[in-house]
Tab-separated table of C-alpha atoms in Angstrom:
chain	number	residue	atom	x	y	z
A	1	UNK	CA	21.202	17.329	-1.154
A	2	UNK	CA	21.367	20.350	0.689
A	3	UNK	CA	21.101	22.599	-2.795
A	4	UNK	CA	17.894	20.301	-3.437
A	5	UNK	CA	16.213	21.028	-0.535
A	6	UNK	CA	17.275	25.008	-0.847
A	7	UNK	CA	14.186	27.851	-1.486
A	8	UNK	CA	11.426	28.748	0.448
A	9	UNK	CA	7.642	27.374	0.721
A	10	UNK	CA	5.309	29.573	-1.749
A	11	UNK	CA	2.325	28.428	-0.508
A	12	UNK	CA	-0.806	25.953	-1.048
A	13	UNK	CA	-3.316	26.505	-3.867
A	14	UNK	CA	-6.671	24.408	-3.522
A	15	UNK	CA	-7.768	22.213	-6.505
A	16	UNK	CA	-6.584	25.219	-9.406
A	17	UNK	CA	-7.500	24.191	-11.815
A	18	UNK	CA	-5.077	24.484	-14.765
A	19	UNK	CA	-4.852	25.792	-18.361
A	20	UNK	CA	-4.865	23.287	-21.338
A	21	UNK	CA	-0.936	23.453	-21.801
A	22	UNK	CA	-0.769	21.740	-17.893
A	23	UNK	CA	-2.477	18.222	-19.355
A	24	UNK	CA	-0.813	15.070	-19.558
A	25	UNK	CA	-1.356	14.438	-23.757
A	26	UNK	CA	-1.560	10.601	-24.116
A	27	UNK	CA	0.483	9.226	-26.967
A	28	UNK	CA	0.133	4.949	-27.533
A	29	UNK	CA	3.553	3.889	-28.288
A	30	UNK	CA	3.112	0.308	-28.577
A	31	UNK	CA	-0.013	-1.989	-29.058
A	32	UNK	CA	-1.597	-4.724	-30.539
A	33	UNK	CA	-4.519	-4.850	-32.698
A	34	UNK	CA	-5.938	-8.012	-31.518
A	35	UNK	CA	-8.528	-6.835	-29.447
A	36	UNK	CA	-12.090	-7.136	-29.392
A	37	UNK	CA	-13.669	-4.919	-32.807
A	38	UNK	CA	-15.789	-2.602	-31.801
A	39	UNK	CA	-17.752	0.359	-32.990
A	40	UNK	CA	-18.662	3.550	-31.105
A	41	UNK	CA	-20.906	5.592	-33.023
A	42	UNK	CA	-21.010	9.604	-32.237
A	43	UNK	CA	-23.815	10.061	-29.360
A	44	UNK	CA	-26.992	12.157	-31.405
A	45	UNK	CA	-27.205	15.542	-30.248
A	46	UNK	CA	-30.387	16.992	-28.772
A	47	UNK	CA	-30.151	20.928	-28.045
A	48	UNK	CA	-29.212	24.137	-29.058
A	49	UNK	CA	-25.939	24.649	-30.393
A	50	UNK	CA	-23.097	21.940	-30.256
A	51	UNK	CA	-22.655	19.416	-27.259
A	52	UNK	CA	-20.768	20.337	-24.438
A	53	UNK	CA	-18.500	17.286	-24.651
A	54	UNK	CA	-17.497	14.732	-27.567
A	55	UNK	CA	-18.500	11.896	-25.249
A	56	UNK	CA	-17.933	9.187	-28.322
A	57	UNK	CA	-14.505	10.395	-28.723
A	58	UNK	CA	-13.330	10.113	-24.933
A	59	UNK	CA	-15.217	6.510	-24.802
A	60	UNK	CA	-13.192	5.690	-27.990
A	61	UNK	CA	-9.732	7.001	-26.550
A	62	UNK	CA	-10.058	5.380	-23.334
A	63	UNK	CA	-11.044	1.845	-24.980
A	64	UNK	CA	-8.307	2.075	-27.402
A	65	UNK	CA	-5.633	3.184	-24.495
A	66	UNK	CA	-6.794	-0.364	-22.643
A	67	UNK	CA	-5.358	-2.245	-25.558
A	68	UNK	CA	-8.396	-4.747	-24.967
A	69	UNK	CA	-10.355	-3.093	-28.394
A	70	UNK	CA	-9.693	-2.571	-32.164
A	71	UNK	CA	-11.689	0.561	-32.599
A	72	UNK	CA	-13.383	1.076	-36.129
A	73	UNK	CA	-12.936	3.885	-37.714
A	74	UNK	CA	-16.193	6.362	-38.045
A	75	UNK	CA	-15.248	7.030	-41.799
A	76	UNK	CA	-16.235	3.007	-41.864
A	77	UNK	CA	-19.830	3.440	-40.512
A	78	UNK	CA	-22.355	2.247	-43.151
A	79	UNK	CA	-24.520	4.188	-41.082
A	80	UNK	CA	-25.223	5.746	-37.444
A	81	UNK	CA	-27.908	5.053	-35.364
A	82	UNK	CA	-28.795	6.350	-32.223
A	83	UNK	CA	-30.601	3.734	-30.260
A	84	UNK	CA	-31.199	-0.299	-30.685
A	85	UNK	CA	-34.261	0.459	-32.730
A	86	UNK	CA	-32.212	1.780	-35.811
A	87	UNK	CA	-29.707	-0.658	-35.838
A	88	UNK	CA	-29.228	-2.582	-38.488
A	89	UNK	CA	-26.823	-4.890	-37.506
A	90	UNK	CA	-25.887	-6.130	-41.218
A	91	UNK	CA	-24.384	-3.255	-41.864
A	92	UNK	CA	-22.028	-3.601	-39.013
A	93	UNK	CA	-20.984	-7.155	-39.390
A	94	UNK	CA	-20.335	-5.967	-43.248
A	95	UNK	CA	-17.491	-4.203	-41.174
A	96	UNK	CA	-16.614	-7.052	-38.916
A	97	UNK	CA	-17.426	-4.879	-35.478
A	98	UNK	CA	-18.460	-7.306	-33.105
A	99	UNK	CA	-19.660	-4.936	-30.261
A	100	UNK	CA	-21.707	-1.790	-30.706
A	101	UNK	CA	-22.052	1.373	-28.714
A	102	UNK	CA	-25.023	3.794	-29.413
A	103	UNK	CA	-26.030	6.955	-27.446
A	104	UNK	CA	-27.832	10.096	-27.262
A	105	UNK	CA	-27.563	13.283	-25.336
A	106	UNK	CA	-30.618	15.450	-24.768
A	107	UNK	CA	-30.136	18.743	-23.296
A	108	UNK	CA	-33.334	19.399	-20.735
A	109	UNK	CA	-32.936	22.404	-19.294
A	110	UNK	CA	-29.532	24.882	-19.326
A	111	UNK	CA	-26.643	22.817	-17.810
A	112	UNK	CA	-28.422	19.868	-17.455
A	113	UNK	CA	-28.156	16.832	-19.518
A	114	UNK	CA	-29.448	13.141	-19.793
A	115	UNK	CA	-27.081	10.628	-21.633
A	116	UNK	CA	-28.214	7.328	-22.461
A	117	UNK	CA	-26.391	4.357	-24.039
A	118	UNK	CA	-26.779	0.944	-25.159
A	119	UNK	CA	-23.725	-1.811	-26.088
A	120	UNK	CA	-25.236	-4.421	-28.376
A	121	UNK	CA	-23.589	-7.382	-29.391
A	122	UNK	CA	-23.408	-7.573	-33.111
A	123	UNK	CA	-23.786	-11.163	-34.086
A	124	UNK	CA	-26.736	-11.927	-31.233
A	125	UNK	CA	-27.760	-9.213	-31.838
A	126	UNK	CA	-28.830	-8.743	-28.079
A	127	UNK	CA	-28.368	-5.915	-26.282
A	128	UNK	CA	-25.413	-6.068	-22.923
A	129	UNK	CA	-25.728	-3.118	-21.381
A	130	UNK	CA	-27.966	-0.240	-21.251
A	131	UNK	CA	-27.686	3.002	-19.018
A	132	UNK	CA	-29.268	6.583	-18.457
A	133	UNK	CA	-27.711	9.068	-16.733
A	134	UNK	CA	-28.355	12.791	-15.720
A	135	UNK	CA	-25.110	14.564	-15.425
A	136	UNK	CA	-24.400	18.880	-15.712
A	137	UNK	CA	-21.893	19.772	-18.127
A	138	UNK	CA	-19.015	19.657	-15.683
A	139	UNK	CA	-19.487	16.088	-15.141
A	140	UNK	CA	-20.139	15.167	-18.742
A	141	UNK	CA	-16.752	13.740	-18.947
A	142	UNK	CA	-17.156	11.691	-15.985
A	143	UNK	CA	-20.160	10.352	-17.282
A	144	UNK	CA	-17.983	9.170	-20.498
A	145	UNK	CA	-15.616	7.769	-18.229
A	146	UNK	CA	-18.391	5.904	-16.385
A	147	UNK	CA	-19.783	4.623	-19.705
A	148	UNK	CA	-16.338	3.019	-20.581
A	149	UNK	CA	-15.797	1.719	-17.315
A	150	UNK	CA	-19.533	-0.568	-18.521
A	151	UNK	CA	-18.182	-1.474	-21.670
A	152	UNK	CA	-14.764	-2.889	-20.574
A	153	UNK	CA	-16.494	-4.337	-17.662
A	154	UNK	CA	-19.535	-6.099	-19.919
A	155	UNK	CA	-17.215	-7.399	-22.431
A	156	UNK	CA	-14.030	-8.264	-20.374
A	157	UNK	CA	-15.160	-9.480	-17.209
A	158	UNK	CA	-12.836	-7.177	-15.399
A	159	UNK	CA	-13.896	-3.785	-13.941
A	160	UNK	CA	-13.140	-0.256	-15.736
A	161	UNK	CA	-10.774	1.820	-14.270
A	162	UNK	CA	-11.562	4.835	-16.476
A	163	UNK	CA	-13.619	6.668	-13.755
A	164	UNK	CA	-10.463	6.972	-11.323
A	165	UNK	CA	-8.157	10.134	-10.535
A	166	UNK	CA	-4.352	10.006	-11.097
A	167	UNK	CA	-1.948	12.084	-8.633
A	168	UNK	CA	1.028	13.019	-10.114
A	169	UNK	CA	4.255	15.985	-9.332
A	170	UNK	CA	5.568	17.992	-11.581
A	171	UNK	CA	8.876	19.617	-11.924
A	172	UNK	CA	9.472	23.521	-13.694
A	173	UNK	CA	13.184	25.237	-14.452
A	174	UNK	CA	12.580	28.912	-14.462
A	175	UNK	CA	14.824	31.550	-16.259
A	176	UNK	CA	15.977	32.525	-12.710
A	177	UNK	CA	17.465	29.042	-11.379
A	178	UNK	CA	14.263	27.794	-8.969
A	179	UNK	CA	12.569	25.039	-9.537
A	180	UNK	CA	8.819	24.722	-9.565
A	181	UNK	CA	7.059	21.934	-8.039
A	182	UNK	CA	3.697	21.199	-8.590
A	183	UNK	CA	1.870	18.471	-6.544
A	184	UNK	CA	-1.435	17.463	-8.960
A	185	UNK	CA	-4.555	15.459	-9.353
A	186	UNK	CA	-6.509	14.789	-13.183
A	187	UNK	CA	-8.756	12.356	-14.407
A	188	UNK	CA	-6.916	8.688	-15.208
A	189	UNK	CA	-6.816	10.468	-19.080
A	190	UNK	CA	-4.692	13.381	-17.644
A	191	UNK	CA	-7.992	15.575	-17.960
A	192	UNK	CA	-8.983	17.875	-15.628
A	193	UNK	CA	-5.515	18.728	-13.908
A	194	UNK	CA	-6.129	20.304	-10.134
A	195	UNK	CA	-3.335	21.619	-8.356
A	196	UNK	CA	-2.657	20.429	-5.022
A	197	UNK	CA	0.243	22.245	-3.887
A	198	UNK	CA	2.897	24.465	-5.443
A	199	UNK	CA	6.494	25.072	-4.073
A	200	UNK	CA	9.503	26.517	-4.590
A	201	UNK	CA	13.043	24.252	-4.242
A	202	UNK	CA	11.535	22.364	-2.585
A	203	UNK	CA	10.810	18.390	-3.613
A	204	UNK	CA	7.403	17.012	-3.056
A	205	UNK	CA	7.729	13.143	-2.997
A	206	UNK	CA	5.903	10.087	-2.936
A	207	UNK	CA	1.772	10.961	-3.140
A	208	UNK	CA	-0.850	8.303	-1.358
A	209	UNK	CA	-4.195	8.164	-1.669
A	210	UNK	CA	-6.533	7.153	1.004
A	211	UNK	CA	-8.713	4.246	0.252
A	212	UNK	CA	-11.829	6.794	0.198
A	213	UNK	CA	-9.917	9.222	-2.293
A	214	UNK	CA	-10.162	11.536	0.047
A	215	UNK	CA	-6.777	12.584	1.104
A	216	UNK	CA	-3.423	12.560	-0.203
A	217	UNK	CA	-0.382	11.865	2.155
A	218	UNK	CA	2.787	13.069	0.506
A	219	UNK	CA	6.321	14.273	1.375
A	220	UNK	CA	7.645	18.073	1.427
A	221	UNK	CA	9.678	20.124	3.488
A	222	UNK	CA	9.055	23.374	5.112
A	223	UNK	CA	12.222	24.791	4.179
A	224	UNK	CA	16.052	23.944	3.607
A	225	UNK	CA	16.431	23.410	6.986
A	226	UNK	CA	13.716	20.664	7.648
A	227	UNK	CA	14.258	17.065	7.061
A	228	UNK	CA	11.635	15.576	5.231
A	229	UNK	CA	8.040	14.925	6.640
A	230	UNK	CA	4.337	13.622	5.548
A	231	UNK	CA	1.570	15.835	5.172
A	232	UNK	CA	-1.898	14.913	5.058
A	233	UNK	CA	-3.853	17.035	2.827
A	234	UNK	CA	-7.783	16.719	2.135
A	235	UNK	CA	-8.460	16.977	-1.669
A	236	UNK	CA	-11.702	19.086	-1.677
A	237	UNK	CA	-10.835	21.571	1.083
A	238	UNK	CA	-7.504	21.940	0.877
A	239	UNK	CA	-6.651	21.754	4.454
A	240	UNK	CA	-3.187	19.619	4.944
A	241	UNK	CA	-1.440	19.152	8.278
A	242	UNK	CA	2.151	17.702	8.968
A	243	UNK	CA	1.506	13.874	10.608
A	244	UNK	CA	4.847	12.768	11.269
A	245	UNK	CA	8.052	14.087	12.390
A	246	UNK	CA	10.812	12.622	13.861
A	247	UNK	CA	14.698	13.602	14.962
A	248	UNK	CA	15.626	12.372	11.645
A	249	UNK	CA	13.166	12.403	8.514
A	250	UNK	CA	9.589	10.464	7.712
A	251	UNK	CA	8.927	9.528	4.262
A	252	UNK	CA	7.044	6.802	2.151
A	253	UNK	CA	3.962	6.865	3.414
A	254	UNK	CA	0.903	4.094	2.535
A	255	UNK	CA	-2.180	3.609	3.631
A	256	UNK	CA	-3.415	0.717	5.015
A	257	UNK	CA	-6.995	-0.365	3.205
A	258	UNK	CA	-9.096	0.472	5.983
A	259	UNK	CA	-7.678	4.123	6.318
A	260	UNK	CA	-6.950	4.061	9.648
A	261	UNK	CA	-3.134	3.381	9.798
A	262	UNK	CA	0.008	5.098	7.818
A	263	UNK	CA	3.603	2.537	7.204
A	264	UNK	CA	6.091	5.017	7.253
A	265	UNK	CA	9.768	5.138	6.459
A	266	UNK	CA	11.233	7.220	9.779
A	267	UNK	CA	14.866	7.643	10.668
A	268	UNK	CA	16.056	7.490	14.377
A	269	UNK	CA	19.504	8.528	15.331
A	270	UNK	CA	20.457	7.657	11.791
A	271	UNK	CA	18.441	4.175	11.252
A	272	UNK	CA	15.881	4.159	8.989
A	273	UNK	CA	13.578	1.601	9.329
A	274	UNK	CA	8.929	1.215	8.935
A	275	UNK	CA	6.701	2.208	11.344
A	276	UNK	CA	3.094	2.303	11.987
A	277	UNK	CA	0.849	5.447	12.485
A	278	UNK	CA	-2.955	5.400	14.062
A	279	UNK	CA	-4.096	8.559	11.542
A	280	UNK	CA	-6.405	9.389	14.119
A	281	UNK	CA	-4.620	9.655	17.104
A	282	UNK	CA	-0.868	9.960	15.664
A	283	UNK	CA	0.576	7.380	17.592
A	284	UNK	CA	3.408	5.041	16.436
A	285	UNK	CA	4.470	1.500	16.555
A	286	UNK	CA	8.138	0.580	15.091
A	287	UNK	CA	7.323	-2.458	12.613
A	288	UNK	CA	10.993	-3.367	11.712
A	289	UNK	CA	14.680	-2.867	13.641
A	290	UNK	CA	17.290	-3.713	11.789
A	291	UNK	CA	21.265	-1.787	11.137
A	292	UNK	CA	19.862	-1.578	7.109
A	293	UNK	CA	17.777	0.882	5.476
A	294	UNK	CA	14.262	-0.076	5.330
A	295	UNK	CA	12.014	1.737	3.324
A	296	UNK	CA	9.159	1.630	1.051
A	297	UNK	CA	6.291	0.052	2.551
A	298	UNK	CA	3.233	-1.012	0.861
A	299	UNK	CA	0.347	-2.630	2.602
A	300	UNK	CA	-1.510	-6.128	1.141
A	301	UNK	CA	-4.869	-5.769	0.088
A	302	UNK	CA	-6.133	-7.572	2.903
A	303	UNK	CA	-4.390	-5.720	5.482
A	304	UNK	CA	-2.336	-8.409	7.740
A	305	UNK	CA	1.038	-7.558	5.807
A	306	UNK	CA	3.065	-5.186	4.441
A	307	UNK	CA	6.177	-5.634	2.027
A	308	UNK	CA	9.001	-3.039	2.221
A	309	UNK	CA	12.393	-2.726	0.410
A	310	UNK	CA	15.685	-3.510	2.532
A	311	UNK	CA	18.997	-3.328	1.639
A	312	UNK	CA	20.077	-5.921	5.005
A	313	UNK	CA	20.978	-8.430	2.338
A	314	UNK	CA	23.546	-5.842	1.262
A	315	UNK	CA	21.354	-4.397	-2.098
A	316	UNK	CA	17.869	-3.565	-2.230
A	317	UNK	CA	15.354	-6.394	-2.267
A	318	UNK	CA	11.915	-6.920	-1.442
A	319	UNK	CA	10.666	-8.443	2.276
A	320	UNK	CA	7.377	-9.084	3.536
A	321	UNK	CA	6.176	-8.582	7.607
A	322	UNK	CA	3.334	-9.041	9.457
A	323	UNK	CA	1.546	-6.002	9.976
A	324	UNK	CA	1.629	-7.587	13.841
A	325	UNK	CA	5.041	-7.580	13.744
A	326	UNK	CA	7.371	-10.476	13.377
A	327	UNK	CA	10.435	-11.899	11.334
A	328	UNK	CA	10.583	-10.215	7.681
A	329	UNK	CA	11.181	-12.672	5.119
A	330	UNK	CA	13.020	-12.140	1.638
A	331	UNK	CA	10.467	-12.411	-0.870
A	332	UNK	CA	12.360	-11.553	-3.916
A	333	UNK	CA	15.627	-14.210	-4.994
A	334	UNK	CA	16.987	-14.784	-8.253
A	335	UNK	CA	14.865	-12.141	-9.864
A	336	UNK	CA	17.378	-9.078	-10.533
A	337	UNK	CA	20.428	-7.782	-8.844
A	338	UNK	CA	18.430	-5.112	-7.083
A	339	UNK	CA	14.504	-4.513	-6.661
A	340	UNK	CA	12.613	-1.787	-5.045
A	341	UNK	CA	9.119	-0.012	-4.748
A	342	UNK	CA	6.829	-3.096	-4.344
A	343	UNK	CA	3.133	-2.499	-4.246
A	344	UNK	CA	0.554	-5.188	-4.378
A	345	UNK	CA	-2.314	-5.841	-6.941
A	346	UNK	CA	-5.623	-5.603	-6.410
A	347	UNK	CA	-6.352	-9.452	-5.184
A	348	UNK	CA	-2.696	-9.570	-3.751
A	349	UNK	CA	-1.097	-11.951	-6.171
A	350	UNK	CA	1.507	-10.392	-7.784
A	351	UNK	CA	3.333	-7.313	-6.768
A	352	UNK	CA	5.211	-4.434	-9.100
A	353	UNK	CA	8.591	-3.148	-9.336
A	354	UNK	CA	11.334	-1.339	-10.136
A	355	UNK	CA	14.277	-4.017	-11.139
A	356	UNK	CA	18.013	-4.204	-11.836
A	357	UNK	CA	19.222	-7.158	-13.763
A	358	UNK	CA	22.419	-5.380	-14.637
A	359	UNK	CA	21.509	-2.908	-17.607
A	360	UNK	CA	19.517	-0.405	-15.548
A	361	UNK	CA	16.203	0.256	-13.616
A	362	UNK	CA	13.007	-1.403	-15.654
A	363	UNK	CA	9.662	-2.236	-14.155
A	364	UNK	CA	8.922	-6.156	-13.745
A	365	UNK	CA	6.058	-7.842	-12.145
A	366	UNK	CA	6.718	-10.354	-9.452
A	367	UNK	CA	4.297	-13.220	-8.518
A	368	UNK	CA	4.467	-14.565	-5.391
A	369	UNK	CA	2.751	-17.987	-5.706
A	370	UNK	CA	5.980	-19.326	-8.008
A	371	UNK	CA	8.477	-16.471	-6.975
A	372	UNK	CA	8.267	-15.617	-11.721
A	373	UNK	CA	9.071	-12.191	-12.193
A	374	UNK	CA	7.959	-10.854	-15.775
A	375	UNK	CA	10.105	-7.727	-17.733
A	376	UNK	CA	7.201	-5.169	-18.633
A	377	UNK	CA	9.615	-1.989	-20.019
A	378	UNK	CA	13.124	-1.439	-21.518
A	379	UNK	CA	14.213	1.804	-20.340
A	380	UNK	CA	17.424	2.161	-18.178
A	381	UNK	CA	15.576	4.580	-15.097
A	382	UNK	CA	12.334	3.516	-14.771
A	383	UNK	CA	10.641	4.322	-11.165
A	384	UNK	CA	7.408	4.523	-8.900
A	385	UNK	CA	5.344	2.204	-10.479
A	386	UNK	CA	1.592	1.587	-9.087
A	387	UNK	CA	-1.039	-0.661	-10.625
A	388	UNK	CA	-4.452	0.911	-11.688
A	389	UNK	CA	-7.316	0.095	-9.325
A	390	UNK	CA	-8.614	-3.133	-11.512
A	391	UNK	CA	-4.952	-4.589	-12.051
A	392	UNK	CA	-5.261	-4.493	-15.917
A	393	UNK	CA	-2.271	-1.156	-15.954
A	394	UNK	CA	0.417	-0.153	-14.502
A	395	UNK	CA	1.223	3.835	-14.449
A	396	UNK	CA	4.830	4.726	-13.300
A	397	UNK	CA	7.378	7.391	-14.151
A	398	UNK	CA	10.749	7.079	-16.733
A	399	UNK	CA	12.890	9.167	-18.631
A	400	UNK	CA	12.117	10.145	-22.706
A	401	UNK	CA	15.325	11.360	-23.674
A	402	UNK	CA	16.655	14.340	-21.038
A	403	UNK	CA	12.546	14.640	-20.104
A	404	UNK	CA	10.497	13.216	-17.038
A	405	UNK	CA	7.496	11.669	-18.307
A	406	UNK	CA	4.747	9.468	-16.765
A	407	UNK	CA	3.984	5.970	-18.818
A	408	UNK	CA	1.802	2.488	-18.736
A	409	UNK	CA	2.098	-0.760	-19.512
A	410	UNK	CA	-0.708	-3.366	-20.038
A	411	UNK	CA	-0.132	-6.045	-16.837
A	412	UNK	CA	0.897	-8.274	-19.695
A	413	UNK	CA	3.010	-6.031	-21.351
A	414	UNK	CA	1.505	-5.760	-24.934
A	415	UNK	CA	0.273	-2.048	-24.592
A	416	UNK	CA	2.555	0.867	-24.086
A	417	UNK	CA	1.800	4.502	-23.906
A	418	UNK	CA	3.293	7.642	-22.614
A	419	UNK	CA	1.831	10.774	-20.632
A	420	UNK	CA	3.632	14.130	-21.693
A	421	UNK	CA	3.314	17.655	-20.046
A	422	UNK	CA	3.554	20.161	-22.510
A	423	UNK	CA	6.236	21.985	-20.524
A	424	UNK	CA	8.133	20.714	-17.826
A	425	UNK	CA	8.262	17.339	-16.004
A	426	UNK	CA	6.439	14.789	-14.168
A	427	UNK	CA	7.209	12.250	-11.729
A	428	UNK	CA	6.060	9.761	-8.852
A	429	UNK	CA	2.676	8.758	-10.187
A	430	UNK	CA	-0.135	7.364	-7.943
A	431	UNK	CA	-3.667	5.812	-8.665
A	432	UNK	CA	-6.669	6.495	-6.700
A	433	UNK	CA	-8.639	3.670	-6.018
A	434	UNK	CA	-11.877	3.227	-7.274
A	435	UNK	CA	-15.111	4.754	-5.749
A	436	UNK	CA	-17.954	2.564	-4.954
């Protein structure tokens, strides 16, 4: 550990944003095509030139990533309208799409664009959703994003998660020996990589978001002779400032939904176990006091608990507390020999996690009301999962062969697909929550 933690602190670079060979390429690895058939026709063009973005393809990529659509092939389209009043919806049936997305982008002045779009349902042939938005070419991506989030949303009954932000860290080897790490934030598609914070030797661990997407908590050291401590960094100035620091080391931090409190892991005089920060004022309340390690905490949606991983049972399980305080109770029992890094859903029914059931670290998904846990990957070190902000993914991080890659999973386990840097690694993956 003490080689790990060896090097010096480069410095902090504010949202740099990165060339192309820094993006996370998406590659679908497993799926299903039993999903809903649907046709995106290319958005009509309306200005000089070419269009800034290929909004049709980024709608189709995200769709088909969900593993909730079968998306028809453009070399299929019998023909390509723009708007509801040139559809003719024989000729899409004669394909057997059942949904239809149609679009146009007019260019009105110089960087400044209107996007409209209408999702029509094929056999009604009634119109589902229908949108106009304004948007400069910098945001023309989010506005594709946005546009999928409708679609999923319209013809799933669950809300999009498209038009979220990923945080992510990523790992170099130079020539010389060091090690480059990389703290980062892209789009949920691995577009639009920002870097956060760049170091030398030394690890940074365990990202957060706030519930605003604001700030990022996160783990790093000042240099090898630090223990480990949580920074708080704000993800459009830049500014970051050490929160926690104790005679030992801080780590895991997690927001609790209303922002206003941290669960930590801190050590004191050699006993690690979670406590609670006021972000505001920095003061601390010990939440657990036991000989064992605890660690890990993640808060429940609705704020009055907190799970945490302990290995007082003598391996790693999962317990729940009262965020009051109280008597932690096992949650997890005849589910694995080991389990660790519990988060909750969205609605606080299930929870995710790394598990052991004797042939190595997978992720499962535990639900709480029947104590079921369900096997979502095969891989032998998979870590740090986190479910996307509408419950319908999980992102977390595994090996592919000797590299660190990010991947997802479909909650249910039928869609599979794996993030790749072009050089290096990544690791311990987090999802922003949604913006209102």
């Amino acid at each position: 550990m003490r080689m790990l933690f060896a090097g010096i602190l480069l410095g902090l670079s504010s949202m740099v944003c990165l060339p192309a060979n820094a993006v996370l390429t998406i590659e679908i690895t497993q799926g299903e095509d039993s999903g809903v058939p649907i046709a995106v026709v290319p958005f009509r063009w309306h200005g000089a030139g070419n269009p800034p973005e290929d909004l049709r393809g980024i709608i189709a990529a995200n769709l088909h990533r969900s593993g909730r659509f079968d998306l028809l092939p453009p070399g299929n389209f019998l023909s390509r309208p723009s708007e509801i009043g040139e559809v003719r919806y024989k000729d899409w049936r004669l394909i057997k799409a059942e949904a239809l997305v149609v679009g146009r982008i007019f260019e009105k002045s110089p960087d400044n664009y209107e996007i409209t779009f209408q999702l029509l349902d094929v056999y009604r042939e009634t119109q589902k959703a229908g949108y106009r938005f304004n948007a400069t070419g910098e945001h023309l991506r989010q506005v594709a994003h946005q546009i999928s989030d409708h679609i999923y949303h319209k013809l799933t009954g669950i809300e999009g998660a498209f038009d979220t932000r990923i945080a992510y860290v990523t790992r170099e080897q130079q020539d010389n020996g060091d090690r480059i790490y990389q703290l980062m934030v892209a789009d949920s598609d691995g577009h639009r990589p920002q870097q956060i914070l760049r170091t030398t030797n030394l690890p940074v661990l365990s990202p957060a978001w706030s519930p605003d997407g604001e700030w990022l908590a996160y783990v790093s050291f000042v240099d090898r002779r630090s223990g480990a401590n949580v920074w708080l960094q704000n993800i459009r100035t830049g500014n970051r400032r050490k929160i926690a620091q104790s005679e030992g080391a801080a780590s895991a931090p997690a927001w609790s939904p209303d922002g206003k409190r941290l669960a930590l892991r801190m050590s004191h005089k050699g006993n690690a176990d979670i406590y609670l920060m006021d972000v505001a004022s920095g003061s601390i309340k010990r939440l657990t006091r036991h000989p064992a390690i605890d660690t890990e905490p993640a808060w429940a949606p609705n704020g009055r608990q907190l799970v945490f991983t302990s290995d007082r049972s003598g391996r790693p399980q999962i317990y729940r507390v009262a965020a009051a305080g109280g008597k932690p109770e096992r949650l997890t029992r005849g589910v694995g020999r080991e389990n660790a890094r519990a988060s909750y859903d969205p609605k606080g029914e299930r929870l995710v996690m790394v598990t052991n059931r004797g042939t190595g670290y997978q992720i499962g998904v535990f639900y709480m009301a029947d104590g079921r846990m369900d096997l979502l990957t095969d891989g032998t070190l998979d870590e740090s999962p986190v479910f996307a902000p509408n419950g319908a993914m999980i992102l977390y991080a595994t090996r592919l062969g000797r590299e660190g890659v990010l991947a997802a999973v479909s909650a249910d386990g039928r869609v599979k697909q794996v993030l790749k840097l072009h050089r290096g690694e990544v690791r311990e993956p987090s999802w922003a929550p949604k913006k209102n």
